[in-house]
Structures are given as structure tokens and as C-alpha cells.
Coordinates of C-alpha atoms in Angstrom, one line a residue:
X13 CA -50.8 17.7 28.8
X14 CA -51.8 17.4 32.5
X15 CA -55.0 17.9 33.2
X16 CA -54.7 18.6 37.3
X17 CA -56.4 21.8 38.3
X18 CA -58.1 23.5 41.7
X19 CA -61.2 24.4 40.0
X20 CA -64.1 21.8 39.9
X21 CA -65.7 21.4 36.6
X22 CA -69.4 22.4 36.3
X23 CA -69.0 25.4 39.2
X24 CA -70.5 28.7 39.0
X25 CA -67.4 31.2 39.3
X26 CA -67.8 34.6 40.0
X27 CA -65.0 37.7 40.2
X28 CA -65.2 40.2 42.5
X29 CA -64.8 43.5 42.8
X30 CA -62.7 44.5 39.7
X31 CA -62.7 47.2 37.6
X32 CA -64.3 45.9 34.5
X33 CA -64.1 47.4 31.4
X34 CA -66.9 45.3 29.3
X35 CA -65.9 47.0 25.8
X36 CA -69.2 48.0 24.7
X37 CA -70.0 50.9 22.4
X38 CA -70.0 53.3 25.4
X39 CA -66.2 52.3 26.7
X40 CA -67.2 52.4 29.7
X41 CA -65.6 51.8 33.1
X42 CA -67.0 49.2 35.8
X43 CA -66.1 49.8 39.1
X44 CA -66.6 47.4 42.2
X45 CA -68.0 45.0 39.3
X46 CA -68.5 41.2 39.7
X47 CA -68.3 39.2 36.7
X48 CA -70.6 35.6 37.2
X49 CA -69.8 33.0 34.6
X50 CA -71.8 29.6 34.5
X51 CA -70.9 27.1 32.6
X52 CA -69.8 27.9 29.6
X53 CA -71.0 31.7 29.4
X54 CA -70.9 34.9 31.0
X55 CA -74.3 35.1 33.0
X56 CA -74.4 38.5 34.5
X57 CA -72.3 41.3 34.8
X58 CA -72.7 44.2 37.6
X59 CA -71.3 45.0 41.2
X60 CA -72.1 42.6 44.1
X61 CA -74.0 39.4 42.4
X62 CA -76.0 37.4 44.4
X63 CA -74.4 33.9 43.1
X64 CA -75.8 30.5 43.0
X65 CA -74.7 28.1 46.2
X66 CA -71.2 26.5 45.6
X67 CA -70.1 29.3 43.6
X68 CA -65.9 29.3 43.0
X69 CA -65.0 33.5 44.1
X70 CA -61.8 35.1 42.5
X71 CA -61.0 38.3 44.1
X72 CA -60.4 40.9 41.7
X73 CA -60.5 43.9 43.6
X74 CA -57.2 46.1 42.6
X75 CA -57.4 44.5 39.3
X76 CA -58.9 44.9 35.7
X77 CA -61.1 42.4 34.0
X78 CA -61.3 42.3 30.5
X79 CA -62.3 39.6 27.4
X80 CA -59.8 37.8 26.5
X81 CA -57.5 38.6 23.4
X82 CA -57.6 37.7 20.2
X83 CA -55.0 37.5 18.0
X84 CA -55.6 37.0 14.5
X85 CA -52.5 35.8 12.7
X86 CA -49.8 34.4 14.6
X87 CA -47.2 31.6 12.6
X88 CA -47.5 29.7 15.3
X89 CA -45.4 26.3 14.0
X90 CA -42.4 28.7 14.1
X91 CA -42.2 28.9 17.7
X92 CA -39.7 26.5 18.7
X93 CA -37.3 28.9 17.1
X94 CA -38.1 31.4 19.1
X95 CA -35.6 34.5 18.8
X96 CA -33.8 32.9 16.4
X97 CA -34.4 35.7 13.5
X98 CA -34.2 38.8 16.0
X99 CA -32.2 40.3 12.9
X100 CA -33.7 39.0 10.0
X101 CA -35.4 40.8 7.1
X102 CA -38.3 39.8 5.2
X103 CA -35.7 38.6 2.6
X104 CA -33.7 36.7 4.7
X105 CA -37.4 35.4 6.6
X106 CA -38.1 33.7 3.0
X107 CA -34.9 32.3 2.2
X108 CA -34.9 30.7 5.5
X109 CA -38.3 29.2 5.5
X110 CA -39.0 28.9 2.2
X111 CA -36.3 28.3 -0.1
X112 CA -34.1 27.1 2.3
X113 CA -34.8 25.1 5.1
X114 CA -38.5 25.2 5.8
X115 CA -38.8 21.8 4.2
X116 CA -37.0 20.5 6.8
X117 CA -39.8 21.2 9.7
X118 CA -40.9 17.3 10.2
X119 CA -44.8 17.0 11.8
X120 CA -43.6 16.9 15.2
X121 CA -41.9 20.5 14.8
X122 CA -45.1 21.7 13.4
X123 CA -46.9 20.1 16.5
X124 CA -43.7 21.1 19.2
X125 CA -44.5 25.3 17.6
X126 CA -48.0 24.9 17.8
X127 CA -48.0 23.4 21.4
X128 CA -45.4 26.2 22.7
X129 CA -47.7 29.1 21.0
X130 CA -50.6 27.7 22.2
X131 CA -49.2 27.6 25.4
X132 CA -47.8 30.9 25.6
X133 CA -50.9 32.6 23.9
X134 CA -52.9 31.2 27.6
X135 CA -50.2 32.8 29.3
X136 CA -50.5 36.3 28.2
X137 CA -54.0 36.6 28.2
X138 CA -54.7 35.7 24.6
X139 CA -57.3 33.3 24.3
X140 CA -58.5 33.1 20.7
X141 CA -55.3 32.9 18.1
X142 CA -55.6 31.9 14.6
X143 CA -52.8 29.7 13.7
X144 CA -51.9 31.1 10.2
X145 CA -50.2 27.8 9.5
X146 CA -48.1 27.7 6.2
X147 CA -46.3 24.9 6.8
X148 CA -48.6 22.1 6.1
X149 CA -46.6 20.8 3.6
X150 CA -48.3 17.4 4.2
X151 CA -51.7 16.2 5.6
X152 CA -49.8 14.6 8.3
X153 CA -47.9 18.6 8.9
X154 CA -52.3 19.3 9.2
X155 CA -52.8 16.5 11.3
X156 CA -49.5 17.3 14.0
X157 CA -50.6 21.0 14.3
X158 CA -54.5 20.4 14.5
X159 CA -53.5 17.5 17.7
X160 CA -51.4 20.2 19.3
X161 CA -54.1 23.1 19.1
X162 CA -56.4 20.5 20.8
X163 CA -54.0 19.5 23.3
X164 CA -54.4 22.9 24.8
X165 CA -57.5 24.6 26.5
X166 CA -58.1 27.6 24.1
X167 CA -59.8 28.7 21.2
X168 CA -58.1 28.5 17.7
X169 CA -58.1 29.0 14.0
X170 CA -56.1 26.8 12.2
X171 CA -55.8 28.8 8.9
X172 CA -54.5 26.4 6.5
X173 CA -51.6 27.2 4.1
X174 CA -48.6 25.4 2.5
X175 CA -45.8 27.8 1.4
X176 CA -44.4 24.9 -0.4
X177 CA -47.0 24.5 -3.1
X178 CA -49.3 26.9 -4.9
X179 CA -52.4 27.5 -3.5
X180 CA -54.2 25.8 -6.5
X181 CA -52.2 23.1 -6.2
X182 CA -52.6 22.4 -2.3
X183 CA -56.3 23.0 -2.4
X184 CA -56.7 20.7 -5.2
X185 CA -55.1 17.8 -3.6
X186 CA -57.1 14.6 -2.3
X187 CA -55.5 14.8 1.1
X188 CA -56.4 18.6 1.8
X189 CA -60.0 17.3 0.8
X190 CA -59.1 13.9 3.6
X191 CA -57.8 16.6 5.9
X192 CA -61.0 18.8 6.1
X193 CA -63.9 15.9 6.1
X194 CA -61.7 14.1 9.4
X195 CA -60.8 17.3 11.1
X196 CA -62.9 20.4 10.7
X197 CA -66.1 19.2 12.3
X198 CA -67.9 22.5 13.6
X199 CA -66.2 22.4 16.8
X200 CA -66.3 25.5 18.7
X201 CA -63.3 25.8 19.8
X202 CA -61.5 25.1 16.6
X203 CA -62.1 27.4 13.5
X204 CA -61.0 26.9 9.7
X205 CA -59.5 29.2 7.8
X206 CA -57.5 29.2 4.5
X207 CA -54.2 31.2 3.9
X208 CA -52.2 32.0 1.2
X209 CA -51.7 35.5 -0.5
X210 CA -52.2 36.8 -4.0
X211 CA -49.2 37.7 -5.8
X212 CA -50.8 40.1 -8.4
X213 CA -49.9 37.5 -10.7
X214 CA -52.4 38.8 -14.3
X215 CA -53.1 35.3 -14.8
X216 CA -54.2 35.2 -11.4
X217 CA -53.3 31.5 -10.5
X218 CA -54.9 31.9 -7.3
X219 CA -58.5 31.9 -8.4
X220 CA -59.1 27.9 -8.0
X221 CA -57.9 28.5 -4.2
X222 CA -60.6 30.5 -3.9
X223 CA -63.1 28.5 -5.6
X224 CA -62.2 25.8 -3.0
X225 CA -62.6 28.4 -0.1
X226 CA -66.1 29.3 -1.4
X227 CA -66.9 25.8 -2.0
X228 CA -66.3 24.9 1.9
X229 CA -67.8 28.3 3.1
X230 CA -64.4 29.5 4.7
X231 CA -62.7 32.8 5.1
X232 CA -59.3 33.3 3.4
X233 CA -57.0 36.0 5.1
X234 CA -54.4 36.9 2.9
X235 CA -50.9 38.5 3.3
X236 CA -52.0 42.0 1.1
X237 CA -49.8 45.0 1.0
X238 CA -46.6 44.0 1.8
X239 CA -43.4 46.1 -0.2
X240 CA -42.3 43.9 -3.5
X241 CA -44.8 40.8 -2.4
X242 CA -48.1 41.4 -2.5
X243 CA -49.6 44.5 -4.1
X244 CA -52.2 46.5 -5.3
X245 CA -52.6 44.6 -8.2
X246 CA -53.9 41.3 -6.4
X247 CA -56.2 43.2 -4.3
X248 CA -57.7 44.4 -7.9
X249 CA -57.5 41.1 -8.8
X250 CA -59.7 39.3 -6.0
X251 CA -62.4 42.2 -6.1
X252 CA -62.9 41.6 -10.1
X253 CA -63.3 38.1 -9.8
X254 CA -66.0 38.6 -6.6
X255 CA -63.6 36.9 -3.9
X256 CA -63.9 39.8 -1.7
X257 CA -66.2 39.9 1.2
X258 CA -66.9 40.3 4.9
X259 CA -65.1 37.3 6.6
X260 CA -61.6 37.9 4.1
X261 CA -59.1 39.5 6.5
X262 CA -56.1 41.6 5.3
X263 CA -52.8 41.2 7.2
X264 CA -50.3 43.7 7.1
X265 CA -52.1 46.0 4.3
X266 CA -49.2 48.3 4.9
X267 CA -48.3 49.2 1.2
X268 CA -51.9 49.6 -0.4
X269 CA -53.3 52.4 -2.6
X270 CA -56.4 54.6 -1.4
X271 CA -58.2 52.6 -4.2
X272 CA -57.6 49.4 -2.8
X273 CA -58.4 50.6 0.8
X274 CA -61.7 51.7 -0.9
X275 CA -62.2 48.1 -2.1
X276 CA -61.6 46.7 1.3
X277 CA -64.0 49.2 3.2
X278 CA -67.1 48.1 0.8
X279 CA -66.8 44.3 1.1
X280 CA -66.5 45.4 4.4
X281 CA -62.8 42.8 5.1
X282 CA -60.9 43.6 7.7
X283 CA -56.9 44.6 8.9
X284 CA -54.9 42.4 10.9
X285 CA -52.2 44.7 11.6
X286 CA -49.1 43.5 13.0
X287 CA -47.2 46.3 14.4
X288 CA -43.3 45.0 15.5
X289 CA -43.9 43.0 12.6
X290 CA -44.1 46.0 10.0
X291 CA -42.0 48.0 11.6
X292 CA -38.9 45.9 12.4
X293 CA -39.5 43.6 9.1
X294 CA -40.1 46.1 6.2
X295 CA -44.0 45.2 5.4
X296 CA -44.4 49.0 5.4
X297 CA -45.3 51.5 7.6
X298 CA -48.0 50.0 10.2
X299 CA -50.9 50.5 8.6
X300 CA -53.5 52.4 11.1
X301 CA -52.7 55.7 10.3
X302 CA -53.5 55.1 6.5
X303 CA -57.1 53.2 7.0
X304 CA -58.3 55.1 9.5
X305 CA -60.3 57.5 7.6
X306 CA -61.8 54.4 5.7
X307 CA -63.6 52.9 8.5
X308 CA -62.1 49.8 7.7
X309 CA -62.1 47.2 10.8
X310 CA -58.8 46.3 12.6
X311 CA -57.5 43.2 14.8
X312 CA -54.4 43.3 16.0
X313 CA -51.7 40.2 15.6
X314 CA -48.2 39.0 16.8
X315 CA -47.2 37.5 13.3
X316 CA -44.1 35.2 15.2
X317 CA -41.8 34.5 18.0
X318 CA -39.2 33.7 15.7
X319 CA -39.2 37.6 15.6
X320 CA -41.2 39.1 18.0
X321 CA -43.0 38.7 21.3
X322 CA -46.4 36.7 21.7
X323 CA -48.2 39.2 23.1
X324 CA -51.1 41.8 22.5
X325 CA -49.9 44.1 25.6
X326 CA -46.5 44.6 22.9
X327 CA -49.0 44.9 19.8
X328 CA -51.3 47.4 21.2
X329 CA -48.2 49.6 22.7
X330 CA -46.6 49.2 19.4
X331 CA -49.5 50.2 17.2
X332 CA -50.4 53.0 19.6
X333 CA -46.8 54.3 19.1
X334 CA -46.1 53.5 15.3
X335 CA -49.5 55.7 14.8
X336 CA -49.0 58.8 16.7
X337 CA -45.7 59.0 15.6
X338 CA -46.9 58.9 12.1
X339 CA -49.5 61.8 13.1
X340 CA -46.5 63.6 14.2
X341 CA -44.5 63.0 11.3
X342 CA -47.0 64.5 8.5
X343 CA -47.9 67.2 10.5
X344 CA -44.8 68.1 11.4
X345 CA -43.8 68.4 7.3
X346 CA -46.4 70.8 7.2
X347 CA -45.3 72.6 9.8
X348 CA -48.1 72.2 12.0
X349 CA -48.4 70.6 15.9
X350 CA -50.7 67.9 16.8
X351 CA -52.7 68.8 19.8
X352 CA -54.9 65.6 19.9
X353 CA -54.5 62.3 19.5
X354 CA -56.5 60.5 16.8
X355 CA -55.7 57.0 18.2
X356 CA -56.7 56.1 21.6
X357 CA -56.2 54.0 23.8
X358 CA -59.7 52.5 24.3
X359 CA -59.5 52.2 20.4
X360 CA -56.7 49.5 20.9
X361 CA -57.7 47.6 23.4
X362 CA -61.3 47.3 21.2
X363 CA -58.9 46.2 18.1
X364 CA -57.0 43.8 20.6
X365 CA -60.6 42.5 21.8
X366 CA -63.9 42.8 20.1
X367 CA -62.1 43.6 16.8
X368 CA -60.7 40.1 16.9
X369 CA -64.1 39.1 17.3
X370 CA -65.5 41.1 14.5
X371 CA -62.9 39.5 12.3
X372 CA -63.2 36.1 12.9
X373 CA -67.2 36.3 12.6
X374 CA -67.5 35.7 16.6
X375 CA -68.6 39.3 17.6
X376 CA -72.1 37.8 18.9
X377 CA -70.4 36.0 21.3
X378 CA -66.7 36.8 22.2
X379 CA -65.0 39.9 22.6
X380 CA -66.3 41.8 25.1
X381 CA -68.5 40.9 29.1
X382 CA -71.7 40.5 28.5
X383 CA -74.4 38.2 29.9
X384 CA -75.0 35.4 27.7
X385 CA -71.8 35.5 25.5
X386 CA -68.8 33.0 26.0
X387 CA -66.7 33.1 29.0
X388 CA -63.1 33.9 27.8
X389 CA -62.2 36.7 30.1
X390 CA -58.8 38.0 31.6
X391 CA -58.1 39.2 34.9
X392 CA -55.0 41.9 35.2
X393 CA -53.5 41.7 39.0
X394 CA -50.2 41.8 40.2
X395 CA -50.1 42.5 43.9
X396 CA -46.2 42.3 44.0
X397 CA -45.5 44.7 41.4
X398 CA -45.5 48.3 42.2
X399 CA -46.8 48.9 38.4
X400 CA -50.3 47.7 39.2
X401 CA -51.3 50.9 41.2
X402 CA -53.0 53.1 41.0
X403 CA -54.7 52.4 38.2
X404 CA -56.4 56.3 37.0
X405 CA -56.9 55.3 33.3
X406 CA -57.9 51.4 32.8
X407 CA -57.6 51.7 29.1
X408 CA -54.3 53.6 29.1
X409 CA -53.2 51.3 32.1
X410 CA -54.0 48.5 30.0
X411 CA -52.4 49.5 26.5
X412 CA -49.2 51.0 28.1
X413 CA -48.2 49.6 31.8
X414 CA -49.5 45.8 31.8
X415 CA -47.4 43.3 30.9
X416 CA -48.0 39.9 30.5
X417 CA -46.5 39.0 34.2
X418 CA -49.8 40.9 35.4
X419 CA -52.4 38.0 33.9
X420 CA -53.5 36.9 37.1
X421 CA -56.2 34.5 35.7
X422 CA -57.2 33.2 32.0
X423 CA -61.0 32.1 31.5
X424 CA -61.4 30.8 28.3
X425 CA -65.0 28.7 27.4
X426 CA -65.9 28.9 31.1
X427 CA -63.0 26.8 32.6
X428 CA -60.1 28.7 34.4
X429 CA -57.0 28.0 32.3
X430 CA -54.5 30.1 34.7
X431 CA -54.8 31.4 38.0
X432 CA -52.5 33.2 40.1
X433 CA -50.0 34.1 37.2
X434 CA -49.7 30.0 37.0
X435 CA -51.2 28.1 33.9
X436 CA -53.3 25.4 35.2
X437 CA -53.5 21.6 33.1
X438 CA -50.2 22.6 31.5
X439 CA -46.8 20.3 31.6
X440 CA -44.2 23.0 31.0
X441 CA -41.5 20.5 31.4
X442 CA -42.9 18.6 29.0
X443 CA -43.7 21.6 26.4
X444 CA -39.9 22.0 26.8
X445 CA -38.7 19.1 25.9
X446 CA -41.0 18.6 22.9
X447 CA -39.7 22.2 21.7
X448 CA -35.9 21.0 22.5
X449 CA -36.5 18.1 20.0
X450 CA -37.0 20.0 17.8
X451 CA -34.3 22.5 18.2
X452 CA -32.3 19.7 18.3
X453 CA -33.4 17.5 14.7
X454 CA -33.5 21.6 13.2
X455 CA -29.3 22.3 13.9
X456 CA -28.8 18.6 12.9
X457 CA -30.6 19.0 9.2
X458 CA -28.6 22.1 8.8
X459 CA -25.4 21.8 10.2
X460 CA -23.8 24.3 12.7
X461 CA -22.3 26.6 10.3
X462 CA -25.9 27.2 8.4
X463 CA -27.4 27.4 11.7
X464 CA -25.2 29.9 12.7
X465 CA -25.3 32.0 9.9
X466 CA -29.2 31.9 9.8
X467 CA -29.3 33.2 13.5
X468 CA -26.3 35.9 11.9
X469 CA -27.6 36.9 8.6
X470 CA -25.5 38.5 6.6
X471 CA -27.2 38.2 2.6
X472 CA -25.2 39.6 0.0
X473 CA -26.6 42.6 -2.5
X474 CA -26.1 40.0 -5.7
X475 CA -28.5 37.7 -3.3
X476 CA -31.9 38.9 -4.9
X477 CA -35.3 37.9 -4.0
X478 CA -38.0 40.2 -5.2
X479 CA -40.6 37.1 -5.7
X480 CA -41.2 34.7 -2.5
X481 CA -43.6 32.8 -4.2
X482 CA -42.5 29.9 -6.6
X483 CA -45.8 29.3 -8.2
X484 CA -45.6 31.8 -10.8
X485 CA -42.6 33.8 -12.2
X486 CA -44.9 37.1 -11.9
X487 CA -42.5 40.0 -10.5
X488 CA -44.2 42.7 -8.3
X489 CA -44.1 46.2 -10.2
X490 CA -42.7 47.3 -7.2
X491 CA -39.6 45.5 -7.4
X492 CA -38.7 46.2 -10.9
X493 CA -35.7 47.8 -11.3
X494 CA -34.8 47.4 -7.7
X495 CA -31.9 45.6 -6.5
X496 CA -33.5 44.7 -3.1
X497 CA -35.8 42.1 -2.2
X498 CA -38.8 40.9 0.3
X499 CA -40.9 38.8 1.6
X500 CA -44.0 38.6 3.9
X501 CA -43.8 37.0 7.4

């Protein structure tokens, strides 16, 4: 990656003049607000700073500044192919990946979709994502994505997982053990997670995975909730045996029982929803409307650009609308009207933000502008788009007109990753080719007709898959005496 860039290292850099909406409890609105950042950290926050000699300004004035986002699940080794299942199910997602053809994904294509979502996270403004990285089928898959997360100037989780293997099986393994002692070495800008999902399996074969997990004093964030994958049963399952707790986050959650919810609001986990996710995919229904009288704690994800976009502006529009159409829908069937909206959009932009924060354990110091927390901050101007004025409602402007071409400037850890809607210390050319390799070693292992017909899917009713996970032969209650099938993205 080049490392060129306008800004000197070790400068004081102050934005002017923006309205700055610093997500604390209040939601409040800054206006005329200068945001100073030294070093490393955010050092004060209010309208017209004095600021140390030699002090880098960015003008903000038209614009909104904002922390950065944080997305907390994103496949990011799947981004090469981006687009290519635009028409996929969650059936035809696990056949694909991993029954098959996800074996075929060599270290470099793990590294070549971790450098282009790493990349493309900067871009839109997100600046923590944890890589929820199933296809480390091999310590040297670890290694390739881990190199390409570090390649890149932002913050990530790499949430290990192996689709390949059962999770008692790939925790077990010397070279997982190799893996963590070489590469998970408290660095701040790289977290460790582990990821796999509970099938709801009786024998609960899972249980050593999270042994392992408690052993190394990481999180695991599961795929819970999820029609004829994960159910109800495993969530059961996890709080019996005492694996349930604070730092466990919940993606998807979208199929879940009141009782479960229950059991996720007092170990006090949290929900990564993925809105297009759940409502293109079949996950089931996005899951806000259903937790929200739990008080359970949401982040917000992009799941995969083999899908979907990469970024939060698309997640919090999404969940905003899969929500109050929901509100809509029930009350309509009791033939009543809404007249208020229970979601908001402050609330988003919070789940986009500081919720990320809250899930990952980070909410002392990302997530929102404060003095002394970490400098990842985002700065929303566009002065050739005539969507950028005027901007009446910050919050709404954020969750419903801003795009990604409106992310002026990225601040993540203090340094200024992109300014002027250009990513600074980044070889695009070079991201391409590196992506285009792999396209390239992907159509060869399959062939064009299979990679065709995976970009065309057409799966047959007798084609049944009601059990994604080859570990166990346990079938989902939900999926007996169905003819259908699923999977979990």
C-alpha cells in the first residue's frame, strides 16, 4: 500500500466549523463546532478552539462531523466477488461457499477480500469493522487475512471462524493455538474475536469452542436466529451451560422466541442486525421491531458485498425502513394508525456509532467526540452535490440523504485516512489487480459454466438443504417437515 499523504505525522488537526453531532446521551446538535484532535485522541470539542501552533485546519463549515462507523460483522474475504450473488438465497449462499466451492478460496483470495473491504470500509466512513472471517480454513487463510487487515489504516476485528470444520475441531487444532500466540498481541488496532454459530445440536458439540473462547478471554458472536439454521434451541443451549455474557454478540437474531430475547437482555449480549441482509436473504424479518421492548443493545452490520453494499448509510436507511414498516404492518391488522414513530433517526445513527462501540467493549473510547477518546471521526461534505443543503435535521440528513460520495474526510487513530472524497496511502490500482487475481484463479477452479450458473442460480425443489453445518447431523425443528432449505450469511 502506498503510504504518500499531505498530512504530516505528529500535527495537531483541528475541523472547523461543522455541525457536530457528538452522540452523547442528550443527542444533541453542535453548531459552528471545532473538533481538535492530537495525536492519537480527540482533545477538545466546542466552537472556535484556540489550537496549538502548526495545527493542520479542515474546513467543515456546511458539513456534519460525526465518529466514525462501526460495523460489526462484515464477511469481508468475500469481497472480491462482489455482486456476484445479487440473486442468491441463503440456500444457494451455503451451497456456494460451503459445500461447493468455498474450498477453493487460496490465502491470497482471503487476503485480495480482506484488502478490498478494508479499503472500501475507509471509504464510506466506516472505521472500525469486524471481519467475521469464516474462511480460515488454514493458519496460513489466518495469516493472509490478518497481513491484509494490517496493510490498511483502520481498526479491525478479525473474528476467527472456519466453515470448513467444526468449531471443536478448529479451536482444538495446534495451528489455531500457533495462530493466536504469533498474531493477537494486544494491538489496538486489531481485535480478536471468535465466530461460529450454535446449531441447537442436544449434544451441543459446540461447547469445547467455547471453552477455548473463555480460556483466551475472547468474545464469540454467533449467527443466532436465522430460519432452519440456528434457533431457539442453541440460544437455550449456550445460557444453560453459562456461555452467555456481555461481550457475546448476536447477529441476525431475526427468528428468536421472547424467551430467548429474555436470555439475551440479562447477560446483557448484544444484536448485530443486518438489515438488506435479512430482508433480501430470508434470516427473518429484521429484527428491531421485535427487541426493542427488551432493551437489548444493537450495532448495525453490512454482512457482504457479495450481496449487498458496504455501507452503514444503506444499513441505517434499511433498518429505519424494515422497522417502521413493520410498525405499520401490525397496527394496521388491528386496524389502528401509527401516529409516531418508535424508531428514530438519532436511534440509528447511535446503533451505527456508539452501539458498535458498546458491542465490541470500546464504548470508553470510540464511538462518539469527546475529549480524551480515540480520534476516528468522519466528516460529511459534498460541496458539488445539491443533496448536501440545507441540512434542517442532522440526524435524519444523516440516516436518509448521505451517501457514501459525501465522506469528505476519514480520521481514524488520529491520522487522516481520506480527505477530499480521496483515500489517502491507498494503491487502488493495485487493490484491483490483487482482487482481479482472484476473480481470475476463482472462474478457472470452477469452470465457466459453474461460474455462470452460481452468478444465475436456479436450485431445484429436490435440491434440499435444511442443515448448513456438517459437523453434526442435528436438523433444525424448524425445518422438519419442510421441503425448503437455508442457511446463514
Amino acid at each position: 500500500m502506498s503510504q504518500s499523504t499531505p498530512f504530516q505525522a505528529g500535527l495537531p488537526l483541528v475541523l472547523r466549523g461543522g455541525t457536530v453531532l457528538p452522540m452523547d446521551r442528550a443527542r444533541r446538535v453542535l453548531a459552528d463546532t471545532d473538533v481538535l484532535v492530537t495525536g492519537d485522541r480527540i482533545t477538545a470539542v466546542g466552537p472556535r478552539l484556540a489550537v496549538p501552533e502548526g495545527t493542520v485546519e479542515i474546513d467543515a463549515s456546511g458539513g456534519i462531523v460525526m465518529p466514525g462507523m462501526i460495523d460489526t460483522h462484515r464477511h469481508m474475504w468475500q469481497t472480491a466477488m462482489r455482486g456476484y450473488g445479487a440473486d442468491w438465497t441463503l440456500t444457494q449462499y451455503f451451497v456456494w461457499y460451503y459445500l461447493e466451492h468455498g474450498r477453493a478460496f487460496r490465502p491470497e483470495d482471503v487476503h485480495a477480500g480482506n484488502l478490498l473491504a478494508a479499503v472500501e470500509a475507509l471509504d464510506a466512513g466506516v472505521t472500525t469493522v469486524v471481519d467475521w472471517s469464516h474462511g480460515l480454513q488454514t493458519a496460513d487463510h489466518a495469516d493472509a487475512a490478518v497481513d491484509a487487515l494490517q496493510a490498511v489504516p483502520g481498526r479491525f476485528v478479525l473474528a476467527y471462524g472456519n466453515i470448513q470444520q467444526a468449531p471443536a475441531q478448529w479451536t482444538a487444532a495446534p495451528e489455531f493455538r500457533d495462530f493466536v500466540r504469533r498474531r493477537v498481541t494486544g494491538d489496538d488496532m486489531l481485535g480478536f474475536q471468535l465466530a461460529f454459530d450454535v446449531t441447537g445440536d442436544p449434544a451441543f458439540p459446540e461447547k469445547p469452542a467455547f471453552e477455548v473462547a473463555r480460556e483466551l478471554g475472547v468474545a464469540v458472536t454467533t449467527h443466532a436466529g436465522v430460519w432452519g439454521a440456528t434457533n431457539d434451541d442453541g440460544i437455550r443451549l449456550m445460557h444453560e451451560h453459562g456461555f452467555m455474557n456481555p461481550e457475546t454478540v448476536y447477529v441476525h437474531a431475526s427468528t428468536l422466541s421472547a424467551d430467548s430475547y429474555h436470555r439475551i437482555a440479562a447477560t446483557g449480549g448484544s444484536v448485530s442486525v443486518s438489515t438488506e441482509s435479512e430482508q433480501s436473504a430470508g434470516q427473518g424479518y429484521p429484527t428491531t421491531w421485535a427487541i426493542r421492548s427488551h432493551g437489548i443493545p444493537v450495532s448495525l452490520s453490512m454482512d457482504t458485498s457479495v450481496w449487498w453494499s458496504g455501507d452503514l448509510f444503506s444499513a441505517m436507511r434499511t433498518t429505519l425502513g424494515a422497522d417502521r414498516a413493520r410498525q405499520h404492518l401490525e397496527a394496521h391488522a388491528g386496524g389502528e394508525t401509527v401516529t409516531h414513530c418508535a424508531l428514530r433517526a438519532d436511534q440509528v445513527v447511535e446503533w451505527a456509532t456508539l452501539g458498535g462501540a458498546r458491542a465490541l467493549g470500546r464504548e470508553r473510547d470510540l464511538g462518539s467526540l469527546e475529549a480524551g477518546k480515540k480520534a476516528d471521526l468522519v466528516l460529511l461534505k459534498n460541496d458539488h452535490s445539491p443533496v448536501s443543503f440545507p441540512v434542517l435535521h442532522p440526524y435524519g440528513h444523516v440516516a436518509f440523504q448521505a451517501q457514501r460520495g459525501d465522506v469528505h474526510t476519514v480520521v481514524v487513530d488520529g491520522r487522516v485516512v481520506k480527505h477530499e472524497h480521496r483515500l489517502l496511502g491507498v494503491d487502488l490500482a493495485s487493490v484491483r489487480r490483487t482482487a482481479e487475481r482472484t476473480v481470475e484463479h476463482l472462474r478457472s477452479a470452477l469452470g465457466e459454466e459453474a461460474w455462470a450458473d452460481g452468478m444465475n442460480p436456479d436450485v431445484p425443489e429436490t435440491k434440499v438443504l435444511d442443515n448448513p453445518y456438517t459437523y453434526t447431523d442435528y436438523r433444525s425443528a424448524s425445518t422438519h417437515g419442510r421441503t425448503g432449505g437455508s442457511g446463514v450469511a
